[in-house]
Coordinates of C-alpha atoms in Angstrom, one line a residue:
X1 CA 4.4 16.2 25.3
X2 CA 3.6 12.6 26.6
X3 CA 3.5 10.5 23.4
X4 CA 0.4 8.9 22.8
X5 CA 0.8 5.9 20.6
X6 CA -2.3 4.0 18.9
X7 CA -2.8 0.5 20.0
X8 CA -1.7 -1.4 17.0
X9 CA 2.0 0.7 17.2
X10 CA 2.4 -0.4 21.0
X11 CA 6.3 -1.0 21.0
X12 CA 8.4 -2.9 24.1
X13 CA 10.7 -0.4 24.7
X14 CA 13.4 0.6 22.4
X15 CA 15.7 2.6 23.8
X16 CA 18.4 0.5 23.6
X17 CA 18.1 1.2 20.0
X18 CA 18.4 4.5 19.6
X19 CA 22.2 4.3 18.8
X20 CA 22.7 0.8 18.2
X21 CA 21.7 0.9 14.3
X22 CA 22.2 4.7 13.1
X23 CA 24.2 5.0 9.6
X24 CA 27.2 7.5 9.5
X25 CA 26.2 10.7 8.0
X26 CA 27.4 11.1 4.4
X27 CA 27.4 14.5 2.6
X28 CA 26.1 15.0 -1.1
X29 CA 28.5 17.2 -3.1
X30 CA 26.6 20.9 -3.3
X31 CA 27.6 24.3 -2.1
X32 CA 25.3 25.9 0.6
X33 CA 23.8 29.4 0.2
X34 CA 24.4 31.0 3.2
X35 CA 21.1 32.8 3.7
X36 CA 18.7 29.7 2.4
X37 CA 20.0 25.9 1.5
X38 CA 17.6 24.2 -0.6
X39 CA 17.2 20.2 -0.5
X40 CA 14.6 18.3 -2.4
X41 CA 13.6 15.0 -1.9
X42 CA 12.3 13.0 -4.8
X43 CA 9.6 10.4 -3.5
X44 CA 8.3 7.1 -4.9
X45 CA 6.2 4.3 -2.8
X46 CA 4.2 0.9 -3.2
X47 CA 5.6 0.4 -6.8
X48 CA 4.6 -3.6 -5.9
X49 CA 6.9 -4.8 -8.6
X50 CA 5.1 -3.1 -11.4
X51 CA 8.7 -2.4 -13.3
X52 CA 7.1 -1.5 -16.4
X53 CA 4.8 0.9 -18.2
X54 CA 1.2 0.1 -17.5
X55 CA -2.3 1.4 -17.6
X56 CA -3.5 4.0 -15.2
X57 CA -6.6 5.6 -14.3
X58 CA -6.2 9.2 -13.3
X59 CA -9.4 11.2 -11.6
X60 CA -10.5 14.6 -10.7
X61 CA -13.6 14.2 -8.6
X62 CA -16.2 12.7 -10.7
X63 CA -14.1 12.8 -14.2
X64 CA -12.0 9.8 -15.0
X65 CA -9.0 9.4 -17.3
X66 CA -7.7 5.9 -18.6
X67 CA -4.0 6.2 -20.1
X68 CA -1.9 3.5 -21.3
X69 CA 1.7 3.2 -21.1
X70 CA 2.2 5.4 -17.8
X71 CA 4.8 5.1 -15.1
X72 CA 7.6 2.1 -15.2
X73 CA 10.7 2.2 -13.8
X74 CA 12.0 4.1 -16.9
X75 CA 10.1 7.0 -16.6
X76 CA 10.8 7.4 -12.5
X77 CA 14.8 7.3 -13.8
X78 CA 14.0 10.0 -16.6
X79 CA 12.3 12.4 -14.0
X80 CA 14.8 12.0 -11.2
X81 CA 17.8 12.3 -13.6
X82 CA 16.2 15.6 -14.7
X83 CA 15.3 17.0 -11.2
X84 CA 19.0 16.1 -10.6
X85 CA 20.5 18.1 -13.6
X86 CA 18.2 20.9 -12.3
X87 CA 19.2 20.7 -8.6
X88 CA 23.0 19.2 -8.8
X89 CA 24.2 18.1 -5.2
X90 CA 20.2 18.6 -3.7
X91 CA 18.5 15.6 -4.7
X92 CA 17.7 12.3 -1.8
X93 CA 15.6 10.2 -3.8
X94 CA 13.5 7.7 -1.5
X95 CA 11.1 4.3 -2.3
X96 CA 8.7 3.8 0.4
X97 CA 8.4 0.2 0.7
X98 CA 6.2 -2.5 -1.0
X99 CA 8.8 -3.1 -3.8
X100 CA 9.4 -6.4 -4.3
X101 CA 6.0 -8.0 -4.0
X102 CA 3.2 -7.7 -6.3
X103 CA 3.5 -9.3 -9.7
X104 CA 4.5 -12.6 -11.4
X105 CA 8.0 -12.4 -12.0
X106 CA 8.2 -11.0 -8.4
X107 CA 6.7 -14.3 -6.7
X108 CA 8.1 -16.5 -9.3
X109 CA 12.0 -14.9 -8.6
X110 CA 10.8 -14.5 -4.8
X111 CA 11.4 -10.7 -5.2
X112 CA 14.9 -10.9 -7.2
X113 CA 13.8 -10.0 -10.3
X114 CA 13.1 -6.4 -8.7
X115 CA 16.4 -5.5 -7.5
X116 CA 18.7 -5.0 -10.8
X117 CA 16.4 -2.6 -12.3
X118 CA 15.6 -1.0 -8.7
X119 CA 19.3 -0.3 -8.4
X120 CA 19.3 1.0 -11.7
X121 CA 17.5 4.3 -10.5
X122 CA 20.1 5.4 -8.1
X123 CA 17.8 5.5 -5.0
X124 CA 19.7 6.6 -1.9
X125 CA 17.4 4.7 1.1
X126 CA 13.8 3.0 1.2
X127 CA 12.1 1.3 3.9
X128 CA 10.1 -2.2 3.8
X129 CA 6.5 -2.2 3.0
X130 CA 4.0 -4.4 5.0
X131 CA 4.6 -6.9 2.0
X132 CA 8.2 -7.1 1.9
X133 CA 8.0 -10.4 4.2
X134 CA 5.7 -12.3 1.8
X135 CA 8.4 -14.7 0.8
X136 CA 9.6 -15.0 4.3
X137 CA 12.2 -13.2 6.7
X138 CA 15.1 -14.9 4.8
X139 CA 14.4 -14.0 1.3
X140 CA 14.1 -10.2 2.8
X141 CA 17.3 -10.3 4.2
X142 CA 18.7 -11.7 1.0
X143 CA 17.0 -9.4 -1.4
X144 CA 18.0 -6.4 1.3
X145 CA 21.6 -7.3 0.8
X146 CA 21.4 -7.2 -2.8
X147 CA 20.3 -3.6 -2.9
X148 CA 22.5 -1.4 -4.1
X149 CA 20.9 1.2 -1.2
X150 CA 20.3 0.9 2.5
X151 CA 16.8 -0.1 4.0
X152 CA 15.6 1.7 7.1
X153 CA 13.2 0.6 10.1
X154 CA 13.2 1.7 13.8
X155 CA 10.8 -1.1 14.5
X156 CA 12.2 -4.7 12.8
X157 CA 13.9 -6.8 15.2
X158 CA 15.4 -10.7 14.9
X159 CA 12.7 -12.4 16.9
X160 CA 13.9 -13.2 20.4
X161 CA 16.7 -10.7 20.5
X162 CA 17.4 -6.9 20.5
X163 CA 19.1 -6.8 17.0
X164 CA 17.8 -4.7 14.9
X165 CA 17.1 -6.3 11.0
X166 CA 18.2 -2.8 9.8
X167 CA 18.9 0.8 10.8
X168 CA 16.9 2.8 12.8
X169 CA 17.9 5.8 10.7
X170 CA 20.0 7.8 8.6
X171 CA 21.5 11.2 8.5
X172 CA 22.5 12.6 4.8
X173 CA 23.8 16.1 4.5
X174 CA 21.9 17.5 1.2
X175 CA 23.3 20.7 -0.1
X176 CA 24.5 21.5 3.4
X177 CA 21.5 20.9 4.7
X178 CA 21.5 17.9 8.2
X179 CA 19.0 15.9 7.5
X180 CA 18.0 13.1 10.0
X181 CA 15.7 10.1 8.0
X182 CA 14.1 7.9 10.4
X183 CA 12.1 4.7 9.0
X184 CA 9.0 3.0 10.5
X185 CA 6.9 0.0 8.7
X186 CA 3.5 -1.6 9.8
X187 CA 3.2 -3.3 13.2
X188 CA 0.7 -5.2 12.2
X189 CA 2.4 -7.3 9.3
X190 CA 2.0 -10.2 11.7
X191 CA -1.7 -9.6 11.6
X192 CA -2.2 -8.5 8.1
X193 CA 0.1 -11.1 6.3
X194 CA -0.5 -14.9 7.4
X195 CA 1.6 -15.2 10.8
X196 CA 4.2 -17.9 8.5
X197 CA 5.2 -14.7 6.8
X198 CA 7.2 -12.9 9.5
X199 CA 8.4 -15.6 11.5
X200 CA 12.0 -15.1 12.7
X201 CA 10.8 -11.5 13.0
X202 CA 9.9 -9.2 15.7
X203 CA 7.8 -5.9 14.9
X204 CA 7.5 -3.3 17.3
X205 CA 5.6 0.1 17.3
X206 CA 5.9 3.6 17.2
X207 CA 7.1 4.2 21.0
X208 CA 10.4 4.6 20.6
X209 CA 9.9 7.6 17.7
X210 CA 9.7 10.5 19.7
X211 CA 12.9 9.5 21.7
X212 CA 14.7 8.8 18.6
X213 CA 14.0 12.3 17.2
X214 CA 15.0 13.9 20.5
X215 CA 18.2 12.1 20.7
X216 CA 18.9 12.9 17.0
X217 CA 18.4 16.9 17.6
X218 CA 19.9 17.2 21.2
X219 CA 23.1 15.6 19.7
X220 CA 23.2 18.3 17.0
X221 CA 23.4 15.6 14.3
X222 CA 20.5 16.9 12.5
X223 CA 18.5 20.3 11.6
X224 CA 15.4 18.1 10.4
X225 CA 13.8 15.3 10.9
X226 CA 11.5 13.0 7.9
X227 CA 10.3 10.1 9.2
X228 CA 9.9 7.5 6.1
X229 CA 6.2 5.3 7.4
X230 CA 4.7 2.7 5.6
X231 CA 1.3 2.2 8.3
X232 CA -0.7 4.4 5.7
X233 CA -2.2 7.9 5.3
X234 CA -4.7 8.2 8.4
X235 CA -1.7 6.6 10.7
X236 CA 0.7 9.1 9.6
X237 CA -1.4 12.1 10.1
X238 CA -2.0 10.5 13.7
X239 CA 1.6 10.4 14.3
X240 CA 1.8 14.2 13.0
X241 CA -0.1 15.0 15.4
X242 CA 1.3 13.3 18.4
X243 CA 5.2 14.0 17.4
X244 CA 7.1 16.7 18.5
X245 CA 10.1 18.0 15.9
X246 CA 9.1 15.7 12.9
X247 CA 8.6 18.4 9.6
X248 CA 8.0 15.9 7.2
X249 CA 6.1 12.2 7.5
X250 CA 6.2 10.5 3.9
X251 CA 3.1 7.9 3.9
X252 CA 3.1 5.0 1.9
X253 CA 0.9 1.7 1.8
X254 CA -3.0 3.0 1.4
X255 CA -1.9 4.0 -2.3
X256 CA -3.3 7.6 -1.7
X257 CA -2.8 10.5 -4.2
X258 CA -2.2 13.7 -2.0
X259 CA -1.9 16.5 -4.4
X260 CA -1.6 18.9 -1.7
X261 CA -0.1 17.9 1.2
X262 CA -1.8 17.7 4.7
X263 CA -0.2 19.7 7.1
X264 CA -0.5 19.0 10.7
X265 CA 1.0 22.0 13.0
X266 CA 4.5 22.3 11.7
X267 CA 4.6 19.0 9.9
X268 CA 3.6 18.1 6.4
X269 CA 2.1 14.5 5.8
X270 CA 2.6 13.2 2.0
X271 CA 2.3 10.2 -0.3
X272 CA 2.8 9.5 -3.8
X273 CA 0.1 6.8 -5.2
X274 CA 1.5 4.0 -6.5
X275 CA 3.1 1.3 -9.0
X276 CA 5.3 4.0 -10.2
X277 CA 2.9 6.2 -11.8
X278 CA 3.7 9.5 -9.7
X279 CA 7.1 10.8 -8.5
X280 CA 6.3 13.0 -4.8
X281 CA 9.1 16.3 -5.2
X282 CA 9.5 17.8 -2.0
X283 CA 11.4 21.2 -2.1
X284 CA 12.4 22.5 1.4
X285 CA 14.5 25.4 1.9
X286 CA 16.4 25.9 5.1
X287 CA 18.2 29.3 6.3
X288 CA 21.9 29.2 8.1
X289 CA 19.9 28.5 11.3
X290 CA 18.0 25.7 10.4
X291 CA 14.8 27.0 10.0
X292 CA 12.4 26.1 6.8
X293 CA 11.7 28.7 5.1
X294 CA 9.9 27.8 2.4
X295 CA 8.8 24.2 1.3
X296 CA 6.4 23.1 -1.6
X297 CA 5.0 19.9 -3.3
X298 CA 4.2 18.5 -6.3
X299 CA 3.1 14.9 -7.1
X300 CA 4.0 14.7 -10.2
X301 CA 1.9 12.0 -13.1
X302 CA 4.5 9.8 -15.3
X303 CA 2.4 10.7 -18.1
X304 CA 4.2 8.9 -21.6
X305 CA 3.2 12.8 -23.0
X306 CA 5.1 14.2 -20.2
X307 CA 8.4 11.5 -19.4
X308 CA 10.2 9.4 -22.1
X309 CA 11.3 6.3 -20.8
X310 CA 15.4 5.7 -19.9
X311 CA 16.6 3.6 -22.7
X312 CA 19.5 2.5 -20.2
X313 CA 17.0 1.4 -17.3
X314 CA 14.6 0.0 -19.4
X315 CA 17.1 -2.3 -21.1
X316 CA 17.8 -3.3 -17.4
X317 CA 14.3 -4.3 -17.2
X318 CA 13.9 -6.3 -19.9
X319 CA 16.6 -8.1 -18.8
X320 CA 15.0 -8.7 -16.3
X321 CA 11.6 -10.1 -17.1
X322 CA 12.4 -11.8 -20.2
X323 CA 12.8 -15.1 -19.0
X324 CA 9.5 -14.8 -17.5
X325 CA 7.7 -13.9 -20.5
X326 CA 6.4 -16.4 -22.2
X327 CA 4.9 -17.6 -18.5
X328 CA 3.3 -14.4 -18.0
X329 CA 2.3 -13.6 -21.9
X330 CA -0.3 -16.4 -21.8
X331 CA -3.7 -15.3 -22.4
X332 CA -6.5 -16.6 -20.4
X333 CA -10.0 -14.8 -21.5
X334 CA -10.8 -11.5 -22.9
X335 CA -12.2 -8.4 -21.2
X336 CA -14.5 -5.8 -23.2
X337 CA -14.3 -3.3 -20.2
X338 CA -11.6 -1.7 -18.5
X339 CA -10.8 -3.0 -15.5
X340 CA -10.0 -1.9 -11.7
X341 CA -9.2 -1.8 -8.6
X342 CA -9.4 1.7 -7.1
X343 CA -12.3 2.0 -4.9
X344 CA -12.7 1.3 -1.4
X345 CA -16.0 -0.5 -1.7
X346 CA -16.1 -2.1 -5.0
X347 CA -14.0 -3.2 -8.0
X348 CA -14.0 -4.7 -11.5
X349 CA -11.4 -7.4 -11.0
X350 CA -12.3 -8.3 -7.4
X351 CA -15.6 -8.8 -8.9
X352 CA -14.5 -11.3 -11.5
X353 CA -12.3 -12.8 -8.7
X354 CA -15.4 -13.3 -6.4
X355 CA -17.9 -14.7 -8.8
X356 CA -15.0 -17.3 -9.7
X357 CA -14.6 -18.7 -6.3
X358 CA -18.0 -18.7 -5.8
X359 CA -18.6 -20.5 -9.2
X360 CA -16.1 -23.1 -8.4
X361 CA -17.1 -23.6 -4.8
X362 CA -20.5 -23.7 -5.2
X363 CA -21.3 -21.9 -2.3
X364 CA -24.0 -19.6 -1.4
X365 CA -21.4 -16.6 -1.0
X366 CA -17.7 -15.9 -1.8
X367 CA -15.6 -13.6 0.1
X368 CA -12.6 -12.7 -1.0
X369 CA -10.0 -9.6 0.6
X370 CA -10.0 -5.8 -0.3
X371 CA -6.3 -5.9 -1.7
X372 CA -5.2 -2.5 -3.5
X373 CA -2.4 -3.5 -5.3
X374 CA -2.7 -4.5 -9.8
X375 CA -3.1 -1.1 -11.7
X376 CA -6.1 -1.0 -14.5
X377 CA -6.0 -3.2 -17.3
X378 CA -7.5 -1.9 -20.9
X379 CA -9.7 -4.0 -22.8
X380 CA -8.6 -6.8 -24.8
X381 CA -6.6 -9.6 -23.8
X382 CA -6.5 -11.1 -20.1
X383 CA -3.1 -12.8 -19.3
X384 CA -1.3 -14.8 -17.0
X385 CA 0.9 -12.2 -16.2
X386 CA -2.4 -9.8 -15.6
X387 CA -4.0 -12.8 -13.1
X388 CA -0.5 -12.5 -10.6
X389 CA -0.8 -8.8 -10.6
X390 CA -4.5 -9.2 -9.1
X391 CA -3.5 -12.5 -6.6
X392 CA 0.8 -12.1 -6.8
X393 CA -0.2 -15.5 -4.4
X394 CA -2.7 -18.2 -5.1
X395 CA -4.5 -19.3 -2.3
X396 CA -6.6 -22.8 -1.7
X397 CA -10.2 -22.7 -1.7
X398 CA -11.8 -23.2 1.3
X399 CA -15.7 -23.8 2.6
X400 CA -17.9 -24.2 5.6
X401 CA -21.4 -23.2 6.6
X402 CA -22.4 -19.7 8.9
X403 CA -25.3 -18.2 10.1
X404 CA -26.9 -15.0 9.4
X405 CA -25.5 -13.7 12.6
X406 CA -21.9 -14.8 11.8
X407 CA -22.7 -12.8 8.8
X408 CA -24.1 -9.3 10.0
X409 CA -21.5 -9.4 12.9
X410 CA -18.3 -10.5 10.2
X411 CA -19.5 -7.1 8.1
X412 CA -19.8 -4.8 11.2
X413 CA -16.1 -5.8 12.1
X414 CA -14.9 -5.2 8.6
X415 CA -16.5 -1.7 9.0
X416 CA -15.0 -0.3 11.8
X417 CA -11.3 -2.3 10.6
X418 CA -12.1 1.0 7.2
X419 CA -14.0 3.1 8.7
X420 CA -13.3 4.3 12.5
X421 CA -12.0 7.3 13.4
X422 CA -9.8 6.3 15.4
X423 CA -6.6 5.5 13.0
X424 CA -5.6 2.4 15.9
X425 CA -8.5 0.9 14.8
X426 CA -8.3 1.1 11.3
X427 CA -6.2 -2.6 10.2
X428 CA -5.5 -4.2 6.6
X429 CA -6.9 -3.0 3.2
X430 CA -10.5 -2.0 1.9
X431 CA -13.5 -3.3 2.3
X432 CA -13.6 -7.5 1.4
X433 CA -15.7 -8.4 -1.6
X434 CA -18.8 -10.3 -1.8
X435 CA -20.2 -12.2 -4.5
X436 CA -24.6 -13.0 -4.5
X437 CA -24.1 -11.0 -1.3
X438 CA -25.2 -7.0 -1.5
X439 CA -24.3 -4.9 1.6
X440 CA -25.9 -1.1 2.7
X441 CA -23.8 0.6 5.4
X442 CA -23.8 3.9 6.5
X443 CA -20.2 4.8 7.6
X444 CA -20.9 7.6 9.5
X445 CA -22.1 5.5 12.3
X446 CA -21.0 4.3 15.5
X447 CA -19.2 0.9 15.6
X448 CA -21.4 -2.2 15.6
X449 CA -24.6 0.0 14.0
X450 CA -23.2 0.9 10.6
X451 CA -25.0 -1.9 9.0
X452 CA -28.0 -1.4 7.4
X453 CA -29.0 -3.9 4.9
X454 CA -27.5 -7.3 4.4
X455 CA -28.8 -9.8 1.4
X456 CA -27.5 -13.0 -0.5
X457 CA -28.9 -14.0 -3.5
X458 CA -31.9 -10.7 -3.4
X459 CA -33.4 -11.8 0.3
X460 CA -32.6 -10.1 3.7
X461 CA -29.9 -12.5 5.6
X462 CA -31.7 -14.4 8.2
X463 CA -29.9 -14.4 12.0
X464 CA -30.8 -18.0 12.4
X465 CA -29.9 -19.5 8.6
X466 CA -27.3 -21.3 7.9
X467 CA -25.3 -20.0 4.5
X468 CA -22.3 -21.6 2.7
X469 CA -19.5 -19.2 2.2
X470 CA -16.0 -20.1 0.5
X471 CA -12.9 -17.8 0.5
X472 CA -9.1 -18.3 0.0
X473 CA -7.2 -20.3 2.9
X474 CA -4.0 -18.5 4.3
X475 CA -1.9 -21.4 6.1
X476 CA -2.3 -21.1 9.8
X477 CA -5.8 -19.9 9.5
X478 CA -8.1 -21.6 12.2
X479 CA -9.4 -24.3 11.1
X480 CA -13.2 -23.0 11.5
X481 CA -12.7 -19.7 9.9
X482 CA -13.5 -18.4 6.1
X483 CA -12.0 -15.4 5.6
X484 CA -12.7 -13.6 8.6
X485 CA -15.9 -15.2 9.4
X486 CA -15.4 -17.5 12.3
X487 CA -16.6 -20.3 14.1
X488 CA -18.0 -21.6 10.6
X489 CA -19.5 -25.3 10.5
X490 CA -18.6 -28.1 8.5
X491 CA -15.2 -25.9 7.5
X492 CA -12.4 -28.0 4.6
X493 CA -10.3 -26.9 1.6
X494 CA -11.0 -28.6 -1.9
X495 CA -8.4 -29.1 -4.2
X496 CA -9.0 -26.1 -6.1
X497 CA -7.2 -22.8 -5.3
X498 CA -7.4 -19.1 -6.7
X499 CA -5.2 -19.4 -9.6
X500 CA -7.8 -22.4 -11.1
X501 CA -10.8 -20.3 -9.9
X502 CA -10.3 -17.6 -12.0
X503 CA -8.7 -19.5 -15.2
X504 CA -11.3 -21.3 -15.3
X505 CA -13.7 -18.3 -14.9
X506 CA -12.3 -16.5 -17.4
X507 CA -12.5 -19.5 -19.8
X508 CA -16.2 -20.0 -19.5
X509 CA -17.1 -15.7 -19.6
X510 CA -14.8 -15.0 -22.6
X511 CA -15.4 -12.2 -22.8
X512 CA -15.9 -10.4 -19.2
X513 CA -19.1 -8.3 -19.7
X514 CA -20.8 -7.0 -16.6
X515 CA -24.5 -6.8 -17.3
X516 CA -25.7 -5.4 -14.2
X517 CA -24.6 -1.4 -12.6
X518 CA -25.5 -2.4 -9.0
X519 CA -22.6 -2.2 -6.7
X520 CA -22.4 -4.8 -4.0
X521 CA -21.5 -3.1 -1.9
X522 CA -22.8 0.7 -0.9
X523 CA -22.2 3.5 1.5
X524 CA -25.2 5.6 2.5
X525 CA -23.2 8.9 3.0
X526 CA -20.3 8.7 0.8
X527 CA -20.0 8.1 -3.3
X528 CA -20.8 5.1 -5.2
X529 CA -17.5 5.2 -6.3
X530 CA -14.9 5.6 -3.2
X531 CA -11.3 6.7 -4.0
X532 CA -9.6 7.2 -0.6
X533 CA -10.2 6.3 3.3
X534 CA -9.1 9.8 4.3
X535 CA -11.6 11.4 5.7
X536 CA -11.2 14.9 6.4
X537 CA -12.6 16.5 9.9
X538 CA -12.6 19.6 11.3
X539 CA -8.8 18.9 12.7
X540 CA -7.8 18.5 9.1
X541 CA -6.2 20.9 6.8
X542 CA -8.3 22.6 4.9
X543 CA -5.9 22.2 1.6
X544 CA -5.8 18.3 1.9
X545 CA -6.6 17.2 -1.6
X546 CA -6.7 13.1 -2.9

């Protein structure tokens, strides 16, 4: 089959890679049935530095569930240890990338806090998220070599040369079982994280996959193939269906919850939520000729009913954060509400993020980006510590003047970036949110017509008026864009930035109480309340569940 590769995973040719950054095979002590090896693979992704217990939201179509004190670091060591007393010498346990980014100790330690209590889990390979560059390509390589386990990626390359920053792949023998493990993060990062982020840093794209996986089985060095992707769900089910001899794609970075997994022809397409809350188990059995013959999952919730916590790798963790404490134990306001960021089209924090650059700015609008990562917070006290999870970096504000045309044109863009289906043209997180701005789309539509209804402040948008918008300012930015509106008028940054925004915010609404119901932003054809960007066609598996 000729590989077809979506335009935002273009890559410049790779095959001078395909054996340059391989790691040696290493067996893990088990004894192989001869008519059926079983292997397992135990499967975490985009914990985004959330090393603790938290609060989660749980869902079953339109039935929510708030628990407290699910997930942490502790509990993922509790459930592996126990699938590895069950299964002695069959366990790989994988982390999926986004790790080190994503909280306040994180940014304040520039990811280091993360790595004793990560290598406290006994992890045997992950790959880099999309954010594992946010504090630049030398504090990756840093916190990289401080990992107690090897990071893989076919597509990261020293800028200006053909090194690789790490290994293509790996090949583990599990319980007797060849097993080839291939990594591939985002292309984009250049385009989704400020440029500043990656530079030193080459990304390339999927191209040199499908070579990789045929020089990996014609050599005999593997039975199976699992490529390890962090370019989301709707990208990896692409790739499933334009890869030949890949069984198993585990997806990470849209935060999805796939219950069942999706299977594309002979490959199975999975991912495992996120901050630690869920633990993917993959069982695959494999007879003497390398054929699967049996294979189930199970996404597993870290409920505290269901998982104790390790006492060992939680005392690892506190180590860990407590010199950070009292920095992030401050308390800023109050909430009376649960708060949230799970929906695709609206949220409680981005909300209360919103109104506060708008309120500082005094603009007309305030814009601010659909970012998934922070898990739900229960009422009561807001904290410092709570703020980084929601902005883990605080950007300065920044104004300027578009018209109504800017506008409608800026919101048909963001669309089709959620919306299209075609997964190349899908790019970034959900949708951005508005504040005094309301926004009716119907998603089902063609690109550039999905726009319906576009208000600020109750009135239709005029084409032709001019409206003052304010946003966070990543460094590099052009100087006459707002967000992603561009060719704004009269654009500058005040001295104000994020952080301030919503301190202050919080300081004069204490507590938060929403008064109004009315989303700002609503989808003719789909929910009020969006969960997931997968959208199932008649190509799909009819057992996909998020």
């Amino acid at each position: 089959m000729a590989m077809k590769v979506f335009r935002s995973l273009i890559g410049k040719g790779l095959a001078f890679a395909l054996f340059s950054c391989s790691v040696v095979a290493q067996p893990v002590e088990g004894v192989a049935n001869e008519k059926s090896r079983r292997f397992t693979i135990a499967y975490v992704n985009d914990i985004h530095a959330q090393l603790e217990p938290h609060a989660e939201l749980f869902w079953s179509g339109e039935t929510e569930e708030y628990v407290e004190n699910v997930g942490g670091l502790s509990r993922i060591s509790t459930a592996v240890k126990m699938l590895r007393a069950e299964r002695p010498g069959q366990v790989v346990f994988i982390d999926g990338g986004d790790t080190i980014q994503g909280s306040g100790p994180a940014a304040w330690s520039l990811g280091e806090v993360v790595v004793k209590p990560m290598n406290s889990l006994g992890l045997d390979l992950a790959i880099p998220g999309n954010w594992a560059v946010t504090y630049g390509a030398e504090a990756l390589k840093q916190r990289a070599s401080e990992f107690s386990y090897p990071l893989i990626a076919a597509n990261i390359f020293v800028d200006g040369t053909k090194q690789p920053l790490f290994p293509s792949h790996l090949v583990r023998e599990i319980n007797g079982v060849k097993v080839g493990f291939i990594g591939l993060t985002d292309p984009d990062v250049p385009r989704r994280q400020p440029p500043f982020m990656s530079d030193g840093l080459n990304f390339t794209g999927a191209d040199s996959i499908q070579p990789l996986v045929n020089s990996l089985r014609a050599s005999g060095e593997v039975e199976l193939v699992v490529l390890v992707t962090h370019i989301g769900l709707n990208k990896a089910i692409w790739l499933a269906d334009n890869l030949e001899g890949v069984e198993v794609i585990l997806s990470a970075d849209t935060h999805e919850r796939t219950y069942q997994p999706i299977q594309r022809g002979q490959t199975w397409v999975v991912e495992a939520g996120a901050f630690g809350s869920f633990l993917g188990v993959l069982d695959i059995d494999v007879d003497k000729n390398g054929k699967i013959t049996e294979r189930t999952w199970e996404l597993r919730e870290l409920r505290p009913t269901l998982y104790a916590e390790d006492p060992e790798v939680r005392a690892v963790v506190e180590q860990a954060l407590s010199p950070y404490r009292a920095r992030a134990g401050k308390v800023l306001g109050q909430s009376s509400r649960w708060l949230g960021r799970y929906d695709v089209l609206n949220s409680s924090i981005d909300r209360i993020i919103a109104d506060a650059v708008r309120e500082a700015a005094g603009t007309d609008i305030a814009l601010t980006n659909g970012y998934r990562f922070a898990p739900p917070l229960a009422p009561g006290p807001i904290t410092e510590g709570d703020l980084w999870n929601w902005l883990p970096m605080s950007l300065p504000l920044k104004v300027g003047n578009a018209k109504g045309s800017q506008l409608i044109t800026y919101w048909e863009r963001e669309l089709e970036n959620v919306f299209s289906p075609d997964p190349s043209k899908r790019f970034g997180g959900w949708l951005p949110r508005p504040s005094n701005m309301t926004v009716l789309f119907d998603s089902s539509k063609s690109a550039g017509h999905r726009l319906e209804a576009l208000d600020v402040g109750g009135r239709r948008v005029e084409p032709e008026q001019l409206y003052s918008i304010a946003s966070g300012s990543h460094r590099g930015a052009p100087t006459n864009q707002v967000h992603r509106v561009v060719q704004c008028t009269e654009t500058r940054e005040l001295s104000l930035d994020l952080h301030h925004a919503v301190r202050s915010y919080l300081t004069r609404h204490d507590p938060i109480v929403f008064t109004d119901s009315q989303p700002a932003v609503r989808c003719k054809v789909s929910p009020a309340v969006l969960r997931s960007q997968f959208q199932s066609n008649e190509e799909s598996s009819d057992d996909a569940q998020l």
